[in-house]
mmCIF file of C-alpha atoms in Angstrom:
data_model
loop_
_atom_site.group_PDB
_atom_site.id
_atom_site.type_symbol
_atom_site.label_atom_id
_atom_site.label_comp_id
_atom_site.label_asym_id
_atom_site.label_seq_id
_atom_site.Cartn_x
_atom_site.Cartn_y
_atom_site.Cartn_z
ATOM 1 C CA UNK A 1436 44.491 -112.593 -59.696
ATOM 2 C CA UNK A 1437 41.443 -111.785 -57.653
ATOM 3 C CA UNK A 1438 40.943 -107.982 -56.628
ATOM 4 C CA UNK A 1439 41.454 -109.175 -52.939
ATOM 5 C CA UNK A 1440 44.928 -110.913 -54.263
ATOM 6 C CA UNK A 1441 45.743 -107.604 -55.792
ATOM 7 C CA UNK A 1442 45.103 -105.694 -52.524
ATOM 8 C CA UNK A 1443 47.186 -108.357 -50.628
ATOM 9 C CA UNK A 1444 49.810 -107.720 -53.122
ATOM 10 C CA UNK A 1445 49.901 -103.782 -52.354
ATOM 11 C CA UNK A 1446 50.337 -104.375 -48.920
ATOM 12 C CA UNK A 1447 53.265 -106.701 -49.769
ATOM 13 C CA UNK A 1448 54.964 -104.059 -51.633
ATOM 14 C CA UNK A 1449 54.248 -101.465 -48.727
ATOM 15 C CA UNK A 1450 55.976 -103.646 -46.239
ATOM 16 C CA UNK A 1451 58.966 -103.613 -48.842
ATOM 17 C CA UNK A 1452 58.709 -99.972 -49.085
ATOM 18 C CA UNK A 1453 59.121 -99.732 -45.524
ATOM 19 C CA UNK A 1454 62.389 -102.008 -45.569
ATOM 20 C CA UNK A 1455 63.637 -99.638 -48.163
ATOM 21 C CA UNK A 1456 63.138 -96.723 -45.916
ATOM 22 C CA UNK A 1457 64.845 -98.626 -42.690
ATOM 23 C CA UNK A 1458 67.838 -99.002 -45.627
ATOM 24 C CA UNK A 1459 67.791 -95.351 -46.393
ATOM 25 C CA UNK A 1460 68.012 -94.409 -42.558
ATOM 26 C CA UNK A 1461 71.054 -97.242 -42.036
ATOM 27 C CA UNK A 1462 72.635 -95.587 -45.077
ATOM 28 C CA UNK A 1463 72.037 -91.838 -43.915
ATOM 29 C CA UNK A 1464 73.359 -92.916 -40.309
ATOM 30 C CA UNK A 1465 76.477 -94.705 -41.798
ATOM 31 C CA UNK A 1466 77.475 -91.418 -44.073
ATOM 32 C CA UNK A 1467 76.377 -89.024 -40.974
ATOM 33 C CA UNK A 1468 73.815 -87.314 -42.795
ATOM 34 C CA UNK A 1469 70.064 -86.432 -41.687
ATOM 35 C CA UNK A 1470 67.808 -89.395 -42.891
ATOM 36 C CA UNK A 1471 65.100 -86.854 -43.912
ATOM 37 C CA UNK A 1472 67.294 -85.242 -46.324
ATOM 38 C CA UNK A 1473 66.172 -87.839 -48.300
ATOM 39 C CA UNK A 1474 62.288 -87.054 -47.831
ATOM 40 C CA UNK A 1475 62.732 -83.809 -50.023
ATOM 41 C CA UNK A 1476 64.932 -85.823 -52.738
ATOM 42 C CA UNK A 1477 63.248 -86.107 -56.262
ATOM 43 C CA UNK A 1478 64.225 -87.058 -59.812
ATOM 44 C CA UNK A 1479 63.033 -84.168 -61.515
ATOM 45 C CA UNK A 1480 62.016 -80.422 -60.657
ATOM 46 C CA UNK A 1481 58.419 -81.277 -61.560
ATOM 47 C CA UNK A 1482 58.045 -84.940 -59.771
ATOM 48 C CA UNK A 1483 57.155 -85.773 -56.245
ATOM 49 C CA UNK A 1484 59.707 -85.798 -53.732
ATOM 50 C CA UNK A 1485 60.270 -89.099 -51.791
ATOM 51 C CA UNK A 1486 57.611 -88.274 -48.899
ATOM 52 C CA UNK A 1487 55.088 -87.589 -51.581
ATOM 53 C CA UNK A 1488 55.773 -90.713 -53.411
ATOM 54 C CA UNK A 1489 55.118 -92.895 -50.258
ATOM 55 C CA UNK A 1490 51.923 -90.795 -49.718
ATOM 56 C CA UNK A 1491 50.725 -91.325 -53.287
ATOM 57 C CA UNK A 1492 51.507 -95.268 -53.106
ATOM 58 C CA UNK A 1493 49.453 -95.353 -49.750
ATOM 59 C CA UNK A 1494 46.738 -93.716 -51.249
ATOM 60 C CA UNK A 1495 46.386 -95.703 -54.510
ATOM 61 C CA UNK A 1496 46.382 -98.876 -52.711
ATOM 62 C CA UNK A 1497 43.885 -97.193 -49.738
ATOM 63 C CA UNK A 1498 41.597 -95.874 -52.510
ATOM 64 C CA UNK A 1499 41.565 -99.160 -54.730
ATOM 65 C CA UNK A 1500 40.506 -100.914 -51.422
ATOM 66 C CA UNK A 1501 37.826 -98.543 -50.272
ATOM 67 C CA UNK A 1502 36.435 -98.152 -53.955
ATOM 68 C CA UNK A 1503 36.347 -101.480 -55.257
ATOM 69 C CA UNK A 1504 34.116 -102.711 -51.809
ATOM 70 C CA UNK A 1505 32.092 -100.022 -51.951
ATOM 71 C CA UNK A 1506 33.614 -98.401 -48.387
ATOM 72 C CA UNK A 1507 34.225 -94.780 -47.862
ATOM 73 C CA UNK A 1508 37.977 -94.138 -47.635
ATOM 74 C CA UNK A 1509 39.487 -93.148 -44.669
ATOM 75 C CA UNK A 1510 41.313 -90.025 -44.570
ATOM 76 C CA UNK A 1511 44.868 -90.046 -44.173
ATOM 77 C CA UNK A 1512 46.190 -86.341 -44.408
ATOM 78 C CA UNK A 1513 49.621 -85.754 -45.825
ATOM 79 C CA UNK A 1514 51.040 -84.639 -43.023
ATOM 80 C CA UNK A 1515 54.171 -86.379 -42.716
ATOM 81 C CA UNK A 1516 57.727 -84.959 -43.054
ATOM 82 C CA UNK A 1517 60.068 -87.642 -41.756
ATOM 83 C CA UNK A 1518 61.143 -91.027 -42.769
ATOM 84 C CA UNK A 1519 59.938 -92.124 -39.164
ATOM 85 C CA UNK A 1520 56.652 -90.617 -39.755
ATOM 86 C CA UNK A 1521 56.342 -91.800 -43.469
ATOM 87 C CA UNK A 1522 56.958 -95.476 -41.866
ATOM 88 C CA UNK A 1523 53.813 -95.019 -39.894
ATOM 89 C CA UNK A 1524 51.859 -94.025 -42.752
ATOM 90 C CA UNK A 1525 52.783 -96.746 -44.469
ATOM 91 C CA UNK A 1526 51.778 -99.007 -41.111
ATOM 92 C CA UNK A 1527 48.410 -97.164 -41.075
ATOM 93 C CA UNK A 1528 47.721 -98.139 -44.776
ATOM 94 C CA UNK A 1529 48.662 -101.963 -44.357
ATOM 95 C CA UNK A 1530 46.675 -101.959 -41.460
ATOM 96 C CA UNK A 1531 43.609 -100.415 -43.205
ATOM 97 C CA UNK A 1532 44.447 -103.010 -46.099
ATOM 98 C CA UNK A 1533 44.337 -105.943 -43.621
ATOM 99 C CA UNK A 1534 40.582 -105.086 -42.746
ATOM 100 C CA UNK A 1535 39.590 -106.497 -46.093
ATOM 101 C CA UNK A 1536 38.291 -110.283 -46.510
ATOM 102 C CA UNK A 1537 38.213 -111.652 -50.275
ATOM 103 C CA UNK A 1538 34.174 -111.489 -49.777
ATOM 104 C CA UNK A 1539 34.508 -107.788 -49.439
ATOM 105 C CA UNK A 1540 35.393 -107.550 -53.151
ATOM 106 C CA UNK A 1541 32.064 -109.726 -54.503
ATOM 107 C CA UNK A 1542 31.140 -108.194 -57.368
ATOM 108 C CA UNK A 1543 33.945 -105.642 -57.605
ATOM 109 C CA UNK A 1544 34.849 -106.167 -61.266
ATOM 110 C CA UNK A 1545 31.538 -105.118 -62.344
ATOM 111 C CA UNK A 1546 31.308 -102.219 -59.562
ATOM 112 C CA UNK A 1547 31.139 -98.492 -61.169
ATOM 113 C CA UNK A 1548 34.127 -96.565 -59.652
ATOM 114 C CA UNK A 1549 33.601 -92.690 -59.602
ATOM 115 C CA UNK A 1550 36.606 -90.989 -57.871
ATOM 116 C CA UNK A 1551 35.864 -86.906 -57.361
ATOM 117 C CA UNK A 1552 38.671 -86.461 -59.680
ATOM 118 C CA UNK A 1553 36.702 -88.002 -62.341
ATOM 119 C CA UNK A 1554 34.142 -85.195 -62.014
ATOM 120 C CA UNK A 1555 31.099 -87.529 -62.628
ATOM 121 C CA UNK A 1556 32.532 -89.595 -64.784
ATOM 122 C CA UNK A 1557 33.046 -93.450 -63.709
ATOM 123 C CA UNK A 1558 34.952 -96.435 -65.129
ATOM 124 C CA UNK A 1559 34.497 -100.389 -64.369
ATOM 125 C CA UNK A 1560 36.197 -101.755 -60.992
ATOM 126 C CA UNK A 1561 38.294 -104.017 -63.131
ATOM 127 C CA UNK A 1562 39.209 -101.412 -65.534
ATOM 128 C CA UNK A 1563 40.117 -98.982 -62.503
ATOM 129 C CA UNK A 1564 42.026 -101.610 -60.859
ATOM 130 C CA UNK A 1565 44.304 -102.795 -64.040
ATOM 131 C CA UNK A 1566 44.623 -99.492 -65.754
ATOM 132 C CA UNK A 1567 44.688 -97.008 -63.118
ATOM 133 C CA UNK A 1568 45.576 -98.244 -59.334
ATOM 134 C CA UNK A 1569 48.076 -100.833 -60.341
ATOM 135 C CA UNK A 1570 50.236 -98.779 -62.885
ATOM 136 C CA UNK A 1571 49.939 -95.650 -60.526
ATOM 137 C CA UNK A 1572 50.618 -98.014 -57.270
ATOM 138 C CA UNK A 1573 53.746 -99.180 -58.921
ATOM 139 C CA UNK A 1574 54.774 -95.950 -60.526
ATOM 140 C CA UNK A 1575 55.044 -94.481 -57.020
ATOM 141 C CA UNK A 1576 56.972 -97.333 -55.312
ATOM 142 C CA UNK A 1577 59.008 -97.596 -58.250
ATOM 143 C CA UNK A 1578 59.942 -93.827 -58.091
ATOM 144 C CA UNK A 1579 60.486 -94.064 -54.450
ATOM 145 C CA UNK A 1580 62.786 -96.963 -54.961
ATOM 146 C CA UNK A 1581 64.346 -95.087 -57.602
ATOM 147 C CA UNK A 1582 65.089 -92.107 -55.630
ATOM 148 C CA UNK A 1583 66.758 -94.081 -52.748
ATOM 149 C CA UNK A 1584 68.978 -95.683 -55.514
ATOM 150 C CA UNK A 1585 69.656 -92.304 -57.268
ATOM 151 C CA UNK A 1586 71.001 -91.035 -53.743
ATOM 152 C CA UNK A 1587 73.224 -94.139 -53.034
ATOM 153 C CA UNK A 1588 71.227 -96.317 -50.666
ATOM 154 C CA UNK A 1589 71.916 -99.789 -51.100
ATOM 155 C CA UNK A 1590 68.975 -101.614 -52.631
ATOM 156 C CA UNK A 1591 68.673 -104.484 -55.303
ATOM 157 C CA UNK A 1592 65.785 -105.863 -57.175
ATOM 158 C CA UNK A 1593 65.415 -108.681 -54.274
ATOM 159 C CA UNK A 1594 64.653 -105.896 -52.026
ATOM 160 C CA UNK A 1595 62.530 -104.608 -54.440
ATOM 161 C CA UNK A 1596 60.281 -107.824 -55.450
ATOM 162 C CA UNK A 1597 60.728 -109.099 -51.755
ATOM 163 C CA UNK A 1598 62.451 -112.203 -51.644
ATOM 164 C CA UNK A 1599 65.192 -113.872 -49.909
ATOM 165 C CA UNK A 1600 66.936 -115.360 -52.937
ATOM 166 C CA UNK A 1601 65.874 -116.295 -56.373
ATOM 167 C CA UNK A 1602 65.528 -119.757 -55.717
ATOM 168 C CA UNK A 1603 63.671 -120.147 -52.617
ATOM 169 C CA UNK A 1604 60.165 -119.188 -52.884
ATOM 170 C CA UNK A 1605 58.926 -121.848 -50.219
ATOM 171 C CA UNK A 1606 57.367 -119.093 -48.287
ATOM 172 C CA UNK A 1607 55.170 -117.967 -51.181
ATOM 173 C CA UNK B 1046 41.956 -109.138 -63.723
ATOM 174 C CA UNK B 1047 42.179 -112.335 -65.829
ATOM 175 C CA UNK B 1048 45.862 -113.300 -67.107
ATOM 176 C CA UNK B 1049 44.574 -112.206 -70.675
ATOM 177 C CA UNK B 1050 43.615 -109.028 -69.476
ATOM 178 C CA UNK B 1051 47.167 -108.301 -67.799
ATOM 179 C CA UNK B 1052 48.896 -109.235 -70.889
ATOM 180 C CA UNK B 1053 46.802 -106.793 -72.626
ATOM 181 C CA UNK B 1054 47.553 -104.182 -70.242
ATOM 182 C CA UNK B 1055 51.182 -105.107 -70.591
ATOM 183 C CA UNK B 1056 50.985 -104.081 -74.250
ATOM 184 C CA UNK B 1057 49.011 -100.899 -73.733
ATOM 185 C CA UNK B 1058 51.947 -99.829 -71.143
ATOM 186 C CA UNK B 1059 54.378 -100.962 -73.846
ATOM 187 C CA UNK B 1060 52.571 -98.695 -76.732
ATOM 188 C CA UNK B 1061 52.754 -95.793 -73.862
ATOM 189 C CA UNK B 1062 56.644 -96.239 -73.404
ATOM 190 C CA UNK B 1063 57.056 -95.898 -77.312
ATOM 191 C CA UNK B 1064 55.322 -92.779 -77.241
ATOM 192 C CA UNK B 1065 57.723 -91.634 -74.242
ATOM 193 C CA UNK B 1066 60.527 -92.636 -76.674
ATOM 194 C CA UNK B 1067 59.203 -90.349 -79.341
ATOM 195 C CA UNK B 1068 58.870 -87.676 -76.985
ATOM 196 C CA UNK B 1069 62.447 -87.857 -76.001
ATOM 197 C CA UNK B 1070 63.754 -88.033 -79.377
ATOM 198 C CA UNK B 1071 61.806 -84.623 -80.013
ATOM 199 C CA UNK B 1072 63.313 -83.342 -76.789
ATOM 200 C CA UNK B 1073 66.702 -84.247 -78.117
ATOM 201 C CA UNK B 1074 66.268 -82.496 -81.734
ATOM 202 C CA UNK B 1075 65.103 -79.495 -79.949
ATOM 203 C CA UNK B 1076 67.705 -79.134 -77.726
ATOM 204 C CA UNK B 1077 70.255 -80.536 -80.570
ATOM 205 C CA UNK B 1078 71.546 -83.361 -79.017
ATOM 206 C CA UNK B 1079 71.868 -86.848 -80.302
ATOM 207 C CA UNK B 1080 68.759 -88.676 -78.831
ATOM 208 C CA UNK B 1081 70.783 -92.080 -78.343
ATOM 209 C CA UNK B 1082 72.535 -90.493 -75.613
ATOM 210 C CA UNK B 1083 69.407 -90.839 -73.459
ATOM 211 C CA UNK B 1084 69.715 -94.674 -74.029
ATOM 212 C CA UNK B 1085 72.901 -94.740 -71.973
ATOM 213 C CA UNK B 1086 71.428 -92.796 -69.545
ATOM 214 C CA UNK B 1087 70.758 -94.450 -65.818
ATOM 215 C CA UNK B 1088 69.682 -93.465 -62.414
ATOM 216 C CA UNK B 1089 72.454 -95.137 -60.509
ATOM 217 C CA UNK B 1090 75.621 -96.558 -61.582
ATOM 218 C CA UNK B 1091 74.492 -100.036 -60.859
ATOM 219 C CA UNK B 1092 71.126 -99.786 -62.486
ATOM 220 C CA UNK B 1093 70.175 -100.541 -65.947
ATOM 221 C CA UNK B 1094 70.321 -97.622 -68.814
ATOM 222 C CA UNK B 1095 67.237 -96.876 -70.477
ATOM 223 C CA UNK B 1096 68.204 -99.454 -73.341
ATOM 224 C CA UNK B 1097 68.421 -102.218 -70.716
ATOM 225 C CA UNK B 1098 65.251 -100.538 -68.941
ATOM 226 C CA UNK B 1099 63.327 -100.835 -72.273
ATOM 227 C CA UNK B 1100 64.540 -104.445 -72.934
ATOM 228 C CA UNK B 1101 63.949 -105.790 -69.771
ATOM 229 C CA UNK B 1102 59.989 -104.400 -69.557
ATOM 230 C CA UNK B 1103 59.786 -106.559 -73.143
ATOM 231 C CA UNK B 1104 61.106 -109.282 -71.658
ATOM 232 C CA UNK B 1105 58.838 -109.209 -68.648
ATOM 233 C CA UNK B 1106 55.712 -109.000 -70.672
ATOM 234 C CA UNK B 1107 56.699 -111.866 -73.114
ATOM 235 C CA UNK B 1108 58.042 -114.373 -70.478
ATOM 236 C CA UNK B 1109 54.499 -113.856 -68.966
ATOM 237 C CA UNK B 1110 52.641 -114.631 -71.871
ATOM 238 C CA UNK B 1111 54.955 -117.255 -72.992
ATOM 239 C CA UNK B 1112 55.081 -119.205 -69.347
ATOM 240 C CA UNK B 1113 51.478 -118.680 -68.464
ATOM 241 C CA UNK B 1114 50.286 -120.245 -71.828
ATOM 242 C CA UNK B 1115 52.935 -122.931 -71.608
ATOM 243 C CA UNK B 1116 54.347 -121.860 -75.145
ATOM 244 C CA UNK B 1117 58.435 -121.481 -75.693
ATOM 245 C CA UNK B 1118 59.538 -117.975 -75.583
ATOM 246 C CA UNK B 1119 60.469 -116.312 -78.788
ATOM 247 C CA UNK B 1120 64.044 -115.419 -78.855
ATOM 248 C CA UNK B 1121 64.636 -111.246 -78.933
ATOM 249 C CA UNK B 1122 68.565 -110.745 -78.475
ATOM 250 C CA UNK B 1123 69.314 -107.444 -76.456
ATOM 251 C CA UNK B 1124 71.065 -106.014 -79.641
ATOM 252 C CA UNK B 1125 69.438 -102.474 -79.651
ATOM 253 C CA UNK B 1126 71.711 -99.421 -79.165
ATOM 254 C CA UNK B 1127 69.214 -96.676 -80.892
ATOM 255 C CA UNK B 1128 66.040 -95.531 -79.787
ATOM 256 C CA UNK B 1129 65.125 -96.319 -83.144
ATOM 257 C CA UNK B 1130 65.695 -99.876 -82.595
ATOM 258 C CA UNK B 1131 64.309 -99.872 -79.204
ATOM 259 C CA UNK B 1132 61.041 -98.565 -80.628
ATOM 260 C CA UNK B 1133 61.158 -101.677 -83.116
ATOM 261 C CA UNK B 1134 61.859 -104.112 -80.084
ATOM 262 C CA UNK B 1135 58.670 -102.684 -78.713
ATOM 263 C CA UNK B 1136 56.647 -103.231 -81.330
ATOM 264 C CA UNK B 1137 57.888 -106.834 -81.990
ATOM 265 C CA UNK B 1138 57.211 -107.412 -78.358
ATOM 266 C CA UNK B 1139 53.516 -105.931 -78.884
ATOM 267 C CA UNK B 1140 53.132 -107.931 -82.052
ATOM 268 C CA UNK B 1141 54.042 -111.099 -79.997
ATOM 269 C CA UNK B 1142 51.452 -110.376 -77.296
ATOM 270 C CA UNK B 1143 48.723 -109.720 -79.693
ATOM 271 C CA UNK B 1144 48.974 -113.343 -81.045
ATOM 272 C CA UNK B 1145 47.392 -114.257 -77.719
ATOM 273 C CA UNK B 1146 43.882 -114.988 -77.081
ATOM 274 C CA UNK B 1147 42.014 -115.489 -73.736
ATOM 275 C CA UNK B 1148 41.520 -119.140 -74.300
ATOM 276 C CA UNK B 1149 45.409 -119.767 -74.503
ATOM 277 C CA UNK B 1150 45.653 -118.889 -70.661
ATOM 278 C CA UNK B 1151 42.730 -121.231 -69.846
ATOM 279 C CA UNK B 1152 44.218 -122.567 -66.336
ATOM 280 C CA UNK B 1153 47.336 -120.239 -66.333
ATOM 281 C CA UNK B 1154 47.057 -119.314 -62.585
ATOM 282 C CA UNK B 1155 47.176 -123.246 -61.357
ATOM 283 C CA UNK B 1156 49.887 -123.746 -63.925
ATOM 284 C CA UNK B 1157 53.720 -124.426 -62.461
ATOM 285 C CA UNK B 1158 56.023 -121.991 -64.114
ATOM 286 C CA UNK B 1159 59.398 -122.973 -63.673
ATOM 287 C CA UNK B 1160 62.151 -120.250 -65.589
ATOM 288 C CA UNK B 1161 65.590 -121.146 -66.052
ATOM 289 C CA UNK B 1162 66.918 -118.718 -63.221
ATOM 290 C CA UNK B 1163 64.655 -120.760 -60.559
ATOM 291 C CA UNK B 1164 66.800 -123.553 -61.099
ATOM 292 C CA UNK B 1165 64.391 -126.315 -61.143
ATOM 293 C CA UNK B 1166 62.069 -124.598 -58.449
ATOM 294 C CA UNK B 1167 58.866 -123.231 -59.756
ATOM 295 C CA UNK B 1168 55.863 -120.796 -58.620
ATOM 296 C CA UNK B 1169 52.114 -121.571 -59.558
ATOM 297 C CA UNK B 1170 51.094 -119.040 -62.373
ATOM 298 C CA UNK B 1171 49.240 -116.937 -60.332
ATOM 299 C CA UNK B 1172 52.118 -116.014 -58.006
ATOM 300 C CA UNK B 1173 54.530 -115.970 -60.941
ATOM 301 C CA UNK B 1174 52.302 -112.906 -62.513
ATOM 302 C CA UNK B 1175 51.142 -111.004 -59.399
ATOM 303 C CA UNK B 1176 54.356 -111.142 -57.338
ATOM 304 C CA UNK B 1177 57.121 -111.465 -60.019
ATOM 305 C CA UNK B 1178 55.687 -110.277 -63.770
ATOM 306 C CA UNK B 1179 53.525 -107.447 -62.776
ATOM 307 C CA UNK B 1180 56.065 -105.566 -60.313
ATOM 308 C CA UNK B 1181 59.278 -106.267 -62.438
ATOM 309 C CA UNK B 1182 57.086 -105.036 -65.912
ATOM 310 C CA UNK B 1183 55.897 -102.012 -63.694
ATOM 311 C CA UNK B 1184 59.637 -101.583 -62.349
ATOM 312 C CA UNK B 1185 61.084 -101.338 -65.794
ATOM 313 C CA UNK B 1186 58.750 -99.124 -67.478
ATOM 314 C CA UNK B 1187 58.593 -96.893 -64.636
ATOM 315 C CA UNK B 1188 62.341 -96.630 -64.299
ATOM 316 C CA UNK B 1189 62.560 -96.255 -68.345
ATOM 317 C CA UNK B 1190 59.886 -92.761 -67.483
ATOM 318 C CA UNK B 1191 61.898 -91.836 -64.373
ATOM 319 C CA UNK B 1192 65.259 -91.828 -66.453
ATOM 320 C CA UNK B 1193 63.605 -89.586 -69.165
ATOM 321 C CA UNK B 1194 61.868 -87.307 -66.957
ATOM 322 C CA UNK B 1195 65.343 -86.999 -65.005
ATOM 323 C CA UNK B 1196 66.854 -86.113 -68.245
ATOM 324 C CA UNK B 1197 64.435 -83.230 -69.080
ATOM 325 C CA UNK B 1198 62.092 -84.748 -71.511
ATOM 326 C CA UNK B 1199 58.613 -83.306 -70.864
ATOM 327 C CA UNK B 1200 56.250 -86.232 -69.780
ATOM 328 C CA UNK B 1201 53.400 -86.336 -67.393
ATOM 329 C CA UNK B 1202 51.095 -88.631 -65.638
ATOM 330 C CA UNK B 1203 48.638 -88.940 -68.166
ATOM 331 C CA UNK B 1204 51.316 -90.207 -70.738
ATOM 332 C CA UNK B 1205 52.520 -92.842 -68.353
ATOM 333 C CA UNK B 1206 48.905 -93.851 -67.682
ATOM 334 C CA UNK B 1207 48.068 -93.471 -71.425
ATOM 335 C CA UNK B 1208 44.719 -91.507 -70.937
ATOM 336 C CA UNK B 1209 44.048 -88.077 -73.156
ATOM 337 C CA UNK B 1210 42.238 -86.997 -69.918
ATOM 338 C CA UNK B 1211 41.465 -87.348 -66.646
ATOM 339 C CA UNK B 1212 37.691 -87.135 -67.051
ATOM 340 C CA UNK B 1213 37.253 -88.912 -70.433
ATOM 341 C CA UNK B 1214 37.412 -92.583 -70.236
ATOM 342 C CA UNK B 1215 34.964 -93.234 -73.361
ATOM 343 C CA UNK B 1216 37.629 -95.098 -75.048
ATOM 344 C CA UNK B 1217 38.344 -97.575 -72.233
#
């Protein structure tokens, strides 16, 4: 479970998230409502709406890849309002993650990571990944999934994990 | 991010989950309702209720530790009905995870893992951890958190991650 493999897993999960958004669009069309209504859905009044959950999931993956490789993270402004725009945001992030090679993360675990919000403090790269990036990333993708499920979109655990069936892992 | 460190992170998140359940109990007492009502709450009619989310989170952690170390997983029957019983279940799982040492996971990444539900198929240990155990574990802890938030329990991202504040990582 190298840093590179974790970044690759983030990319896989973002592609799964894109599939859920496609299912959400199909669900809305079947029920004759505007799919972008789902973009403003949330599970608690002081939680992010779906649009923000997707933006945050992308950002967690992007910042982890940038910080752990010592690169400057690219700016992806939070301007999305529609499901279609969210899908483009996901693709932009997946494309960015795809620019990394395993060798970009040599020494990543010992690297000090100091995001602006830590206000001058820092943590080791391995701690950043394990205790911040991974839980935050899965928090946002899972909450995006749960918002869709709560609103009737037909999804299941196979869609979450991204597996065709539970006994065939031949493409892994 | 060794297998042992991932198991340690699961234990940390389960302790966070225990804190959320304590907050849920306090919330219910403040609002004068039975806290165990929350145990039967869910976000979609065909999703697990809170009790099952907690049981599943514990199981994902337990099975990962057992499979990746080549041990037989202990049986923890899903008999919990109350928040108090769920807290005991979490403690039982955390105690089990605490029995492992880093050396128990030597060779874990190359080990073949063949849970009964794979019906004779198997995946490598590193694939099992990265693509099944970690996403499934975070799916269940996040959904447990989201069920509580959806029902008004006052929790925030610091509670999810388990950090006192966002600029002090001196105890990490």
